[in-house]
Each structure stands twice: as structure tokens, then as C-alpha cells.
């Protein structure tokens, strides 16, 4: 509890004790009125002040006005204990709501407690702490064990383990070494790192994430906008309704020659006012979305606003980019098929022959070989453009390349029908097999598609610029329903347009991409989801939702979180409005008294707030 909440708790306890004490005293008249005004003012002075300010600012109809009129009216009718009790229970509800919102905000604050307070710069052999905003691009900063990485950069010295859980939701630490790019917000766990900054603090990942979370509440969903408009018209309607209830029936009774019973009808009107207070709706709906955004952030899913959460819950079509989204976007050796020499020897010959090339294929071969390259063993290197490489390794002629190279050298080779890039190998003029290099699937890609289908996604589609053979193979492995290949960026937008016209108006289409090449498609889809795009300006700008790591399983997780949040929102709307209408009817008929009115207001609000907080707990979805 903060100071304000503790102060309110003390006021509640003091007022409750005084009500119980004064209720037992055998006194009447002005003395009893004066005594009950003490707990009333202790617990309700701020509500009366807010109501008076509202009237003065010509913004009369709010919950403070309703509470002030209802409680003052009850006291004037002589129902002192009920009038003070209504104010007391209202303040208990407000305290509970304040605590619940505070807890929700604290959860997000703890989660997003990644804003660094300082950056270390080495000056004359000593470390100086400076404001991260003052650090220029290209500056070398030092991050010690236990400190946060303050600014995005590249490690130039040191080896360590980084805790990225605040950013990605992943508990597994990541290794970091010289040459690796690191993003701000990570916690350095072991060694000392020297990092050369590549962005200013304001453009770093941590700043962009915090900006997204801070701005998310400004983008309201249709449900939130509906409740705001509802409360705007609802409150004056019930105030005029209460006024009518207080005066029209007694006047009608007088005309009919019957006793007017003014006191009874005014009491009914005051009860009607207490019941009508829209606190449960006005508080619980935004809180549900706020908690939903917090729960999603805790799982590594950044949602830019509650409107996107609402759209995501209605998603029926999910369209994927291939490279970098469902595949790792990194070429690796996926198979070695040899004749007479071993796999290891074939890889050794290939890596040594390709040692002078900077092509990604060459780097993949050298990585698969996994040993230091001794260039002294290699002579007579000749790169044949569009074909491959010939060289001598330990004095033995080696050729590594495509089928064109084999034909050029007059070497008969075996056709390969595997999906990927095939490197044919000839050693000492003889064909010795081939090495397959391909863009491998992400670890959870297949499982992610299965989870989406379980979640009720109607159609999964993959769009790629790759060849049809590669695209069909990947789609088949993943279990994706439709695949369109050999597409340019503009073609992807056109294909998404077609899919948007195929679905019904209520169904929504989500596009999942790496956020760099796919910005136009991310913007065009009903909901754009950027995968593994921390630090990518294009992703953060174009996407509505950013997954803070590259795990495709987070897509189904995000959809489940959104659906749970919307389900709870509608539960609260139906529950709160249903109870209100029932109690309003009972109040108008004189069946409901002030105590039932307190339940209809404070009780319903507490239940709705408790229900809203459930959206924070999404770990096991």
C-alpha cells in the first residue's frame, strides 16, 4: 500500500468504529445528527469536495455527485447510519479498486523495470557513471556483472551470460561474446563487457519498449469507448430518473386523493441513485485491458493498445512470412552425402576450398567444419562466377560448386532432389558426393502451427519470395494450409488484399513477419505481428504487436491472452449491467433498501475488479 491508500484505510477504520459506537448510544435529535456527521465527514469529505468541484466546473453527473446526493439525502431523511454506511462502503470499494489498479501497474513496472539509471564510461583508467542520454553513438561503455545494458551496441571485449527475461519473457540466459550485438535492458550476469554503442539512448530498444507500454493505454478498444460513452449518457439519465421517482408518484397519489408518502419515495429515489453508480463498468473494463496488456508483456508480447488486443482476439486467418519468421534465416549445413571419403573429410575439403570467399554459403561450410582454417594448406584458388570454387588442398585438386561446375569440369555427378542449396564435391578429379545447405526451421515452428489450429484458427497461409519447391517443402513440414511462392514485397501486399476480401467482416487477419522487409504487409493486415524484432525500427513502427523473441509459439499465446482478456471484459459488462438493471427495478418498486444498493454498487465493483485482475495470470495459457 502507498501512503494515500494507508491514509484511506485509517479513515475507514476510524469511521467504522465511530458508526458502531454511535449506533449503540441512546441518543436522538440534533445530538445524534451531530455525532453521525463526524464519521460521515471523516470518510466522505473528499467525495463531497469532488462533487462540489464537478458542479462548479459544470461536470455534474459523475459517481461523486451520485454518492453525495444519495448519502446527504439519506441523512436528511433521518437514516444517519445508512447514509454514513453507504459512504463508508463506497470508500472501501474505492480503496480496493485503487489497490487492484496499483498492483496491476506494479506488475507492469516490475516487468518493465529495465530503464537503466546510468552508463559506465572509462576515463583515465577509472569508471565514471554518466546519464545514458549523454552517451553518443560509437562510445565504448563498460557493463559490470549485475548491471543492465544501458544502450544497444556490439561487444568489443569480454564474455558473459545475459539475462533477457525482462525483455523476452524467457528464463534461459544467453551467452554473449565479442562481436555479438546486445540490446539495452538485458542484465549482465557474469563477466565484464565492453560495448561500442550503435544507437543513442532515445533510439535504443529499452526506450522504444517503454514508450510502447506507456502509450498503449491511449489506444482504446471499442469496448472501452462504448463504456465511456455509456457512462456519459447513463449517469444523467439515472439522475433524472431518480428525480422523477422522488416526485411523480407522490404527486400522482395526491391527485388521486391518497397519502403522498414523500419520505418513502425520496428514500426509493436515493436508493435508486446508489444502485445506479456505474463504478463497476467504468473501472473494471479499462482495468481488464490494462491487466491483459501487462500479462502479455510478462510473456514477452508487447501490445501497442487495447484496440489491438480486441482485434487479435477475433483473428481467424494467420498469414506468415517464411524467412526469419518460420525459418531461422541463417544458412546451415543440413546434410552431407559422401561416396568413398568420410563426412568429416568431405566437409574439411569444402571448407578449405571455400576459405577465401565471404559468401554465406562459404561461411556455412566453415562453420560446419568447426576447426581453425589453415590457409597454408590451400593453393591455386580459383572462383568460377556462378559455378563455385576450384583449389588445391594439401596438393590435391578439389572442386566445390553447383551442377554447372561439375559439367564444366567434365565430372559425372548425382542429381539431388533435396530442398536447399546443393554443393557438389569432386576430389582429385573424382565425384565424392554433395553437401546440402538450407535455411532450417525454427525449433517450435511446427508446434506453433499445431497450437494455432487447436486455438481455432481457420486458415494458415505462408507467403515467400523463395522458389515453389522450397516453399512447398517448408509448408508441408510445418502443416501450413496454403503457400504462395516467388513473391515480391508488392505481391505479398496484393495476396493479403485477396485474403482480406475472402474472410467475413467479423473475422480478422493477422500477418506475422520479421518487420524489416514486411512493413507494408504488416501495416495492411488487420493486425501486424513482428517476430523477433527487438531493435528493429521498421518492426516497432509498422507492427501492432511485437513478440520480444523469435519463438513462433508466442503467436498462439498472444491470441489466447487476447481472447481471455476479451472474455473477462464481456463477463464484467454482462454481470455489472445485469445486476444494476435488476437492483434498479427492485429499488424503484421499494423492494431493495440502501444495503442492497450498497451491494449493487460496491459489491459488484469489487467482484468485477477481482475478475479483471485474472487477465494478469496468463502463464499457463
XYZ file of C-alpha atoms in Angstrom:
621
model
C 0.000 0.000 0.000
C 1.159 3.549 -0.727
C 0.763 6.485 1.687
C -2.542 7.601 0.183
C -4.025 4.103 0.497
C -2.800 3.748 4.102
C -4.374 7.095 4.962
C -7.670 5.956 3.434
C -7.510 2.674 5.395
C -7.100 4.633 8.651
C -10.103 6.828 7.722
C -12.189 3.722 7.009
C -11.261 2.100 10.346
C -11.945 5.308 12.322
C -15.309 5.879 10.581
C -16.370 2.219 11.060
C -15.531 2.306 14.787
C -17.414 5.600 15.254
C -20.511 4.275 13.396
C -20.658 1.166 15.598
C -20.068 3.240 18.751
C -22.644 5.962 17.985
C -25.268 3.417 16.866
C -25.264 1.936 20.400
C -25.699 5.296 22.170
C -29.267 6.002 23.418
C -29.494 9.490 21.931
C -31.764 11.199 19.388
C -32.352 14.518 17.694
C -29.687 17.028 16.829
C -27.108 15.384 19.122
C -27.393 12.101 17.175
C -27.219 14.037 13.884
C -24.117 15.919 15.069
C -22.368 12.747 16.231
C -23.009 10.898 12.933
C -21.711 13.867 10.958
C -18.254 13.187 12.463
C -17.739 9.731 10.813
C -19.552 10.987 7.702
C -17.098 13.858 7.198
C -14.110 11.677 8.173
C -14.932 9.162 5.453
C -16.638 11.354 2.865
C -15.152 14.858 2.881
C -13.128 14.216 -0.300
C -16.196 12.859 -2.157
C -18.162 15.981 -1.195
C -15.266 18.177 -2.384
C -15.087 16.359 -5.746
C -18.870 16.599 -6.178
C -18.767 20.359 -5.445
C -15.878 20.846 -7.918
C -17.842 18.924 -10.543
C -20.880 21.174 -10.083
C -18.673 24.279 -10.198
C -16.967 23.064 -13.411
C -20.355 22.166 -14.971
C -19.456 18.453 -14.995
C -22.184 17.447 -12.595
C -23.057 13.876 -13.412
C -20.400 11.538 -12.028
C -20.189 8.926 -9.269
C -19.099 11.546 -6.695
C -22.278 13.549 -7.329
C -24.418 10.392 -7.068
C -22.805 9.396 -3.743
C -23.054 12.912 -2.312
C -26.756 13.296 -3.197
C -27.677 9.780 -2.012
C -25.867 9.976 1.343
C -26.845 13.585 2.173
C -30.426 12.719 1.250
C -30.453 9.635 3.497
C -29.076 11.678 6.410
C -31.681 14.422 5.890
C -34.381 11.729 5.984
C -33.022 10.672 9.407
C -31.322 7.448 8.223
C -27.965 8.505 9.685
C -26.343 5.086 9.982
C -27.384 4.080 6.445
C -26.179 7.352 4.908
C -22.768 7.116 6.577
C -22.541 3.357 5.843
C -23.150 3.936 2.120
C -20.245 6.417 2.024
C -18.083 4.039 4.085
C -18.652 1.052 1.798
C -18.183 3.203 -1.272
C -14.761 4.271 0.038
C -13.910 0.640 0.850
C -14.683 -0.209 -2.773
C -12.582 2.742 -3.984
C -9.657 1.610 -1.791
C -9.936 -1.913 -3.130
C -10.053 -0.627 -6.705
C -7.049 1.665 -6.085
C -5.074 -1.249 -4.644
C -6.019 -3.520 -7.567
C -5.002 -0.936 -10.183
C -1.807 -0.227 -8.242
C -0.965 -3.930 -8.136
C -1.568 -4.210 -11.871
C 0.646 -1.176 -12.526
C 3.349 -2.511 -10.188
C 3.374 -5.822 -12.039
C 3.985 -3.960 -15.300
C 6.513 -1.637 -13.651
C 8.442 -4.582 -12.216
C 8.296 -6.310 -15.563
C 9.419 -3.208 -17.407
C 11.962 -2.153 -14.770
C 14.573 -2.131 -17.481
C 15.270 1.573 -17.744
C 18.970 1.976 -16.863
C 19.927 4.743 -14.449
C 23.452 5.242 -15.767
C 26.147 4.130 -18.214
C 29.796 3.462 -17.271
C 32.490 5.198 -19.338
C 36.184 4.602 -18.706
C 38.125 7.855 -18.142
C 41.836 7.764 -17.188
C 41.563 4.155 -16.056
C 38.535 4.819 -13.834
C 34.840 4.217 -14.460
C 32.555 7.241 -14.457
C 28.771 6.986 -14.299
C 27.025 9.233 -16.815
C 23.432 9.752 -17.905
C 22.631 7.314 -20.772
C 21.128 10.248 -22.717
C 24.589 11.850 -22.869
C 26.303 8.839 -24.489
C 26.982 9.310 -28.202
C 26.955 6.626 -30.909
C 30.319 4.857 -31.115
C 31.185 5.390 -27.446
C 32.677 2.417 -25.583
C 30.757 1.705 -22.381
C 31.571 -0.823 -19.641
C 28.872 -3.075 -18.191
C 29.826 -4.869 -14.975
C 28.216 -8.041 -13.558
C 24.752 -7.320 -12.151
C 24.271 -4.146 -14.215
C 21.779 -3.508 -17.005
C 22.990 -2.940 -20.535
C 22.006 0.742 -20.923
C 22.264 1.210 -24.705
C 22.186 -1.050 -27.773
C 25.660 -1.947 -29.005
C 28.222 -4.526 -30.117
C 30.524 -6.306 -27.654
C 34.164 -5.497 -28.425
C 35.687 -7.248 -25.424
C 34.564 -9.759 -22.808
C 32.486 -12.901 -22.401
C 29.375 -13.127 -20.243
C 25.877 -14.511 -19.775
C 22.923 -12.157 -20.297
C 19.561 -12.377 -18.552
C 16.933 -11.271 -21.116
C 13.824 -12.298 -19.138
C 12.566 -8.712 -18.687
C 12.569 -8.289 -22.474
C 11.580 -11.664 -23.878
C 9.875 -13.497 -21.002
C 12.439 -16.282 -21.465
C 14.080 -17.517 -18.257
C 17.006 -19.163 -20.093
C 20.097 -16.874 -20.058
C 22.014 -16.243 -23.285
C 25.759 -16.406 -23.904
C 27.433 -13.224 -25.160
C 30.913 -12.741 -26.591
C 32.954 -10.273 -28.647
C 31.247 -9.471 -31.953
C 27.708 -10.150 -30.654
C 25.101 -7.402 -30.791
C 23.375 -6.784 -27.462
C 20.218 -4.831 -26.747
C 19.545 -2.494 -23.858
C 17.526 -3.811 -20.924
C 19.418 -7.111 -20.616
C 21.168 -7.817 -17.299
C 24.854 -8.762 -17.413
C 25.222 -11.742 -15.094
C 28.888 -12.793 -15.078
C 31.846 -11.162 -16.893
C 32.754 -7.536 -17.562
C 31.707 -6.396 -21.069
C 32.991 -3.534 -23.173
C 30.327 -2.448 -25.642
C 30.532 0.014 -28.527
C 27.175 1.768 -28.792
C 25.332 1.649 -32.126
C 22.310 3.776 -31.155
C 21.548 6.743 -28.967
C 19.682 6.022 -25.742
C 16.436 7.510 -27.071
C 16.539 5.149 -30.072
C 17.609 2.069 -28.107
C 15.413 -0.957 -27.576
C 14.691 -0.221 -23.910
C 13.410 3.296 -24.713
C 11.205 2.045 -27.547
C 9.673 -0.692 -25.375
C 8.928 1.683 -22.508
C 7.401 4.161 -24.962
C 5.165 1.418 -26.365
C 3.924 0.361 -22.920
C 3.385 3.962 -21.796
C 1.380 4.789 -24.941
C -0.658 1.560 -25.012
C -3.396 2.985 -22.771
C -4.077 5.816 -25.248
C -5.300 3.402 -27.944
C -8.685 2.403 -26.579
C -10.708 -0.592 -27.698
C -14.321 -0.417 -28.919
C -15.430 -1.875 -25.569
C -13.654 0.885 -23.620
C -15.039 3.611 -25.888
C -18.520 2.104 -25.534
C -18.280 2.171 -21.727
C -17.038 5.804 -21.748
C -19.957 6.888 -23.956
C -22.369 4.700 -21.967
C -21.348 6.344 -18.668
C -21.589 9.822 -20.236
C -25.294 9.357 -21.119
C -26.227 6.799 -18.447
C -25.419 8.954 -15.382
C -27.636 11.958 -16.235
C -30.460 9.602 -17.304
C -30.481 7.817 -13.921
C -30.230 11.165 -12.075
C -33.338 12.455 -13.876
C -34.941 9.042 -13.351
C -34.320 9.292 -9.594
C -35.746 12.814 -9.583
C -38.841 11.573 -11.377
C -39.142 8.644 -8.934
C -38.971 11.038 -5.970
C -41.689 13.443 -7.162
C -44.004 11.977 -9.833
C -45.526 9.050 -7.810
C -46.285 11.241 -4.717
C -47.898 13.912 -6.945
C -49.990 11.228 -8.683
C -51.031 9.863 -5.256
C -52.039 13.367 -4.124
C -54.146 13.857 -7.278
C -55.824 10.503 -6.545
C -56.582 11.692 -3.011
C -54.182 9.255 -1.325
C -51.305 9.938 1.106
C -48.240 11.108 -0.817
C -45.636 9.337 1.396
C -42.909 11.759 0.295
C -40.298 10.228 2.625
C -40.718 6.708 1.196
C -40.459 7.846 -2.418
C -37.434 10.079 -1.748
C -35.774 7.115 0.037
C -36.502 4.948 -3.024
C -35.009 7.626 -5.267
C -31.860 7.835 -3.137
C -31.550 4.024 -3.163
C -32.015 4.177 -6.942
C -29.094 6.664 -7.169
C -26.738 4.472 -5.106
C -27.595 1.415 -7.201
C -27.117 3.294 -10.465
C -23.477 4.318 -9.849
C -21.556 2.887 -12.871
C -18.275 2.301 -10.982
C -18.053 -1.426 -11.800
C -18.140 -0.772 -15.539
C -16.063 2.411 -15.633
C -13.286 0.867 -13.513
C -13.217 -2.840 -14.398
C -13.235 -2.615 -18.219
C -10.110 -0.425 -18.619
C -8.503 -2.418 -15.772
C -9.177 -5.685 -17.669
C -7.385 -4.374 -20.754
C -4.593 -2.827 -18.710
C -4.026 -6.118 -16.879
C -4.251 -8.019 -20.179
C -1.513 -5.841 -21.706
C 0.558 -6.361 -18.529
C 0.062 -10.146 -18.597
C 1.037 -10.243 -22.276
C 4.162 -8.146 -21.625
C 5.129 -10.584 -18.886
C 5.141 -13.333 -21.519
C 7.269 -11.351 -23.962
C 4.373 -9.991 -26.058
C 4.221 -6.195 -26.471
C 0.729 -4.959 -27.387
C 0.544 -1.321 -28.540
C -3.017 -0.750 -27.304
C -6.204 -2.396 -26.080
C -7.777 -1.934 -29.536
C -5.158 -4.326 -30.960
C -5.828 -6.802 -28.150
C -9.514 -6.767 -29.101
C -8.715 -7.270 -32.816
C -6.279 -10.106 -32.062
C -8.997 -11.962 -30.143
C -11.105 -12.058 -33.343
C -8.293 -13.447 -35.528
C -9.292 -16.329 -37.821
C -6.610 -16.079 -40.540
C -2.867 -16.080 -39.763
C -0.500 -15.297 -42.654
C 3.257 -15.873 -42.256
C 6.356 -14.655 -43.968
C 8.838 -17.561 -44.280
C 12.426 -16.408 -43.890
C 13.200 -15.127 -40.406
C 9.679 -15.917 -39.221
C 9.180 -19.671 -39.565
C 12.797 -20.372 -40.535
C 15.917 -19.063 -38.837
C 17.052 -17.035 -41.849
C 20.557 -18.474 -41.430
C 22.016 -20.954 -43.907
C 23.460 -24.083 -42.292
C 24.734 -27.452 -43.458
C 21.735 -29.756 -43.122
C 23.165 -32.886 -44.745
C 26.388 -34.467 -46.024
C 26.142 -37.290 -48.600
C 29.529 -38.873 -49.348
C 30.881 -41.692 -51.526
C 34.258 -43.136 -50.516
C 35.593 -40.490 -48.107
C 34.023 -39.648 -44.724
C 31.603 -36.809 -43.901
C 34.295 -35.033 -41.883
C 36.867 -35.240 -44.684
C 34.366 -34.033 -47.290
C 33.456 -31.024 -45.077
C 37.174 -30.335 -44.481
C 37.906 -30.235 -48.209
C 34.867 -27.984 -48.839
C 35.708 -25.553 -46.009
C 39.355 -25.243 -47.053
C 38.491 -24.797 -50.730
C 35.992 -22.020 -49.839
C 38.268 -20.359 -47.241
C 38.857 -17.160 -49.229
C 35.183 -16.492 -50.012
C 32.905 -14.246 -47.924
C 29.732 -15.757 -49.430
C 27.147 -17.001 -46.858
C 27.457 -20.498 -48.341
C 31.223 -20.478 -47.698
C 30.670 -19.279 -44.129
C 28.163 -22.075 -43.573
C 30.714 -24.682 -44.720
C 33.424 -23.228 -42.488
C 31.031 -23.151 -39.517
C 30.061 -26.808 -40.080
C 33.742 -27.790 -40.277
C 34.186 -26.181 -36.852
C 38.003 -26.073 -36.813
C 40.523 -23.284 -37.483
C 41.241 -22.828 -41.195
C 44.925 -23.291 -42.108
C 45.228 -21.295 -45.316
C 48.771 -22.581 -45.863
C 47.245 -25.913 -46.876
C 45.345 -24.272 -49.746
C 46.807 -23.125 -53.087
C 45.634 -22.298 -56.600
C 42.213 -20.982 -55.509
C 40.038 -20.062 -58.471
C 36.471 -18.784 -58.098
C 34.277 -19.567 -61.113
C 31.487 -16.968 -61.106
C 28.047 -18.524 -60.764
C 29.575 -22.031 -60.557
C 31.737 -22.489 -57.474
C 35.395 -22.813 -56.476
C 38.379 -24.949 -57.501
C 41.542 -25.182 -55.396
C 44.322 -27.480 -54.273
C 44.174 -28.735 -50.674
C 47.363 -30.447 -49.497
C 48.287 -30.634 -53.193
C 45.062 -32.478 -54.129
C 42.653 -30.773 -56.547
C 39.241 -30.017 -55.024
C 36.136 -28.633 -56.738
C 33.134 -27.357 -54.758
C 30.121 -25.891 -56.531
C 26.852 -26.464 -58.334
C 25.969 -28.816 -61.179
C 27.276 -26.290 -63.713
C 30.773 -26.599 -62.211
C 30.682 -30.379 -62.447
C 29.636 -30.166 -66.112
C 32.345 -27.579 -66.768
C 34.985 -29.919 -65.345
C 33.523 -32.925 -67.155
C 32.778 -34.805 -63.928
C 29.688 -37.004 -63.789
C 27.601 -36.269 -60.691
C 24.450 -37.500 -58.939
C 21.280 -35.407 -59.157
C 19.974 -34.230 -55.747
C 16.268 -33.627 -55.166
C 16.540 -32.309 -51.621
C 15.257 -28.810 -50.866
C 18.120 -26.340 -50.377
C 21.433 -25.357 -51.920
C 23.479 -28.352 -53.140
C 27.294 -28.142 -53.137
C 28.696 -30.939 -55.335
C 32.194 -32.110 -54.365
C 34.928 -33.555 -56.593
C 38.288 -34.610 -55.111
C 41.279 -35.423 -57.317
C 39.007 -35.409 -60.378
C 36.528 -37.878 -58.899
C 32.942 -37.146 -57.693
C 32.801 -37.703 -53.904
C 29.251 -36.617 -53.014
C 27.413 -33.440 -52.099
C 26.719 -31.174 -49.150
C 23.205 -29.795 -48.573
C 22.827 -26.266 -47.200
C 19.401 -24.958 -46.230
C 17.568 -22.409 -44.156
C 16.463 -24.549 -41.205
C 13.099 -24.313 -39.430
C 12.839 -22.623 -36.079
C 12.684 -25.126 -33.180
C 8.990 -24.546 -32.327
C 7.694 -23.633 -35.803
C 5.790 -26.879 -36.425
C 4.388 -26.912 -32.893
C 3.314 -23.272 -33.319
C 1.135 -24.113 -36.352
C -0.424 -27.034 -34.469
C -1.203 -24.773 -31.499
C -2.831 -22.187 -33.769
C -5.104 -24.864 -35.233
C -6.003 -26.009 -31.702
C -6.835 -22.396 -30.862
C -9.440 -22.441 -33.666
C -7.549 -20.523 -36.366
C -9.495 -21.139 -39.564
C -6.687 -20.732 -42.117
C -2.875 -20.607 -42.045
C -1.059 -19.178 -45.080
C 2.637 -18.711 -45.922
C 3.979 -16.042 -48.318
C 7.583 -16.133 -49.543
C 9.899 -14.930 -52.280
C 11.575 -18.357 -52.391
C 11.134 -20.899 -55.172
C 7.989 -23.015 -55.292
C 9.892 -26.227 -54.487
C 11.430 -24.774 -51.307
C 8.183 -23.058 -50.223
C 6.049 -26.195 -50.750
C 8.518 -28.324 -48.796
C 8.596 -25.920 -45.824
C 4.789 -25.551 -45.796
C 4.397 -29.348 -45.883
C 6.833 -29.816 -42.967
C 5.047 -27.172 -40.898
C 1.491 -28.215 -41.742
C 0.554 -24.805 -43.208
C -2.641 -24.947 -45.286
C -1.812 -22.585 -48.172
C 1.504 -21.370 -49.599
C 2.310 -18.730 -52.234
C 5.894 -18.550 -53.521
C 8.186 -16.385 -55.695
C 6.503 -13.191 -54.451
C 7.952 -9.693 -54.456
C 7.073 -7.387 -51.480
C 4.310 -5.758 -53.571
C 2.942 -9.223 -54.460
C 2.676 -10.034 -50.738
C 0.520 -6.943 -50.193
C -1.719 -7.959 -53.125
C -2.064 -11.502 -51.761
C -3.017 -10.189 -48.305
C -5.598 -7.916 -50.005
C -7.115 -11.010 -51.675
C -7.273 -12.890 -48.370
C -8.865 -9.879 -46.646
C -11.682 -9.957 -49.226
C -12.206 -13.711 -48.734
C -12.956 -13.537 -44.997
C -16.107 -12.221 -43.323
C -16.209 -8.770 -41.687
C -16.101 -10.217 -38.155
C -13.060 -12.384 -38.915
C -9.658 -10.715 -38.620
C -6.409 -11.432 -40.473
C -3.043 -11.323 -38.719
C 0.211 -11.104 -40.653
C 3.395 -12.323 -38.961
C 6.696 -11.094 -40.369
C 10.212 -10.117 -39.400
C 9.160 -6.477 -39.584
C 12.028 -5.240 -41.747
C 11.093 -6.388 -45.274
C 7.420 -6.797 -44.432
C 6.464 -3.327 -43.163
C 3.900 -2.712 -45.980
C 2.133 -6.026 -45.292
C 2.263 -5.560 -41.512
C 0.512 -2.215 -41.965
C -2.121 -3.563 -44.380
C -3.248 -6.578 -42.308
C -5.957 -6.222 -39.633
C -3.249 -6.942 -37.082
C 0.500 -6.881 -37.733
C 2.772 -9.053 -35.580
C 6.559 -8.585 -35.701
C 8.628 -11.656 -34.839
C 11.964 -11.439 -33.056
C 12.205 -7.788 -33.974
C 13.710 -6.141 -30.911
C 15.853 -3.261 -32.054
C 14.217 -3.123 -35.481
C 12.777 0.335 -36.089
C 10.686 -0.921 -39.004
C 9.100 -3.644 -36.875
C 8.244 -1.399 -33.947
C 6.787 1.266 -36.241
C 4.790 -0.997 -38.588
C 3.566 -3.769 -36.271
C 0.662 -3.569 -33.818
C 2.134 -6.332 -31.676
C 5.824 -7.094 -31.177
C 6.972 -10.539 -29.983
C 10.106 -9.877 -27.975
C 11.878 -13.038 -29.113
C 11.677 -15.164 -32.249
C 9.630 -18.057 -30.831
C 6.632 -18.725 -33.128
C 4.777 -20.353 -30.205
C 4.229 -16.847 -28.826
C 1.717 -16.195 -31.632
C -0.852 -18.665 -30.270
C -0.015 -17.473 -26.747
C -0.794 -13.872 -27.754
C -4.132 -14.903 -29.297
C -5.097 -16.893 -26.171
C -4.206 -13.940 -23.913
C -6.317 -11.603 -26.074
C -9.291 -13.978 -26.029
C -9.104 -14.440 -22.265
C -8.980 -10.664 -21.787
C -11.998 -10.024 -24.052
C -13.918 -12.893 -22.430
C -13.380 -11.299 -18.996
C -14.358 -7.861 -20.332
C -17.709 -9.193 -21.591
C -18.252 -11.148 -18.367
C -17.908 -7.886 -16.431
C -20.155 -5.949 -18.816
C -22.992 -8.517 -18.683
C -22.630 -9.108 -14.941
C -22.483 -5.415 -13.961
C -25.312 -4.259 -16.252
C -27.482 -7.283 -15.366
C -27.178 -6.746 -11.604
C -27.695 -2.992 -11.995
C -30.905 -3.385 -14.011
C -32.301 -5.980 -11.562
C -31.494 -3.849 -8.499
C -32.766 -0.653 -10.168
C -36.147 -2.330 -10.761
C -36.230 -3.633 -7.174
C -35.212 -0.185 -5.867
C -37.928 1.581 -7.878
C -40.513 -0.886 -6.548
C -39.348 -0.297 -2.965
C -38.156 -3.898 -2.517
C -34.432 -3.039 -2.429
C -33.208 -1.000 0.529
C -29.995 1.010 0.920
C -27.994 -2.096 1.934
C -28.903 -3.876 -1.301
C -27.968 -0.673 -3.096
C -24.525 -0.823 -1.468
C -24.076 -4.382 -2.805
C -25.244 -3.342 -6.274
C -22.626 -0.611 -6.295
C -19.608 -1.559 -4.170
C -20.105 -5.338 -4.148
C -20.471 -5.565 -7.925
C -17.446 -3.293 -8.379
C -15.259 -5.474 -6.132
C -16.357 -8.668 -7.914
C -15.751 -7.065 -11.331
C -12.305 -5.777 -10.315
C -11.311 -9.190 -8.922
C -12.440 -10.755 -12.193
C -10.477 -8.151 -14.206
C -7.263 -8.954 -12.340
C -7.475 -12.537 -13.663
C -6.197 -11.208 -17.001
C -2.766 -10.765 -15.393
C -2.413 -14.514 -14.928
C -1.696 -15.904 -18.389
C 1.422 -18.012 -17.815
C -0.323 -21.370 -18.208
C -2.457 -20.492 -21.246
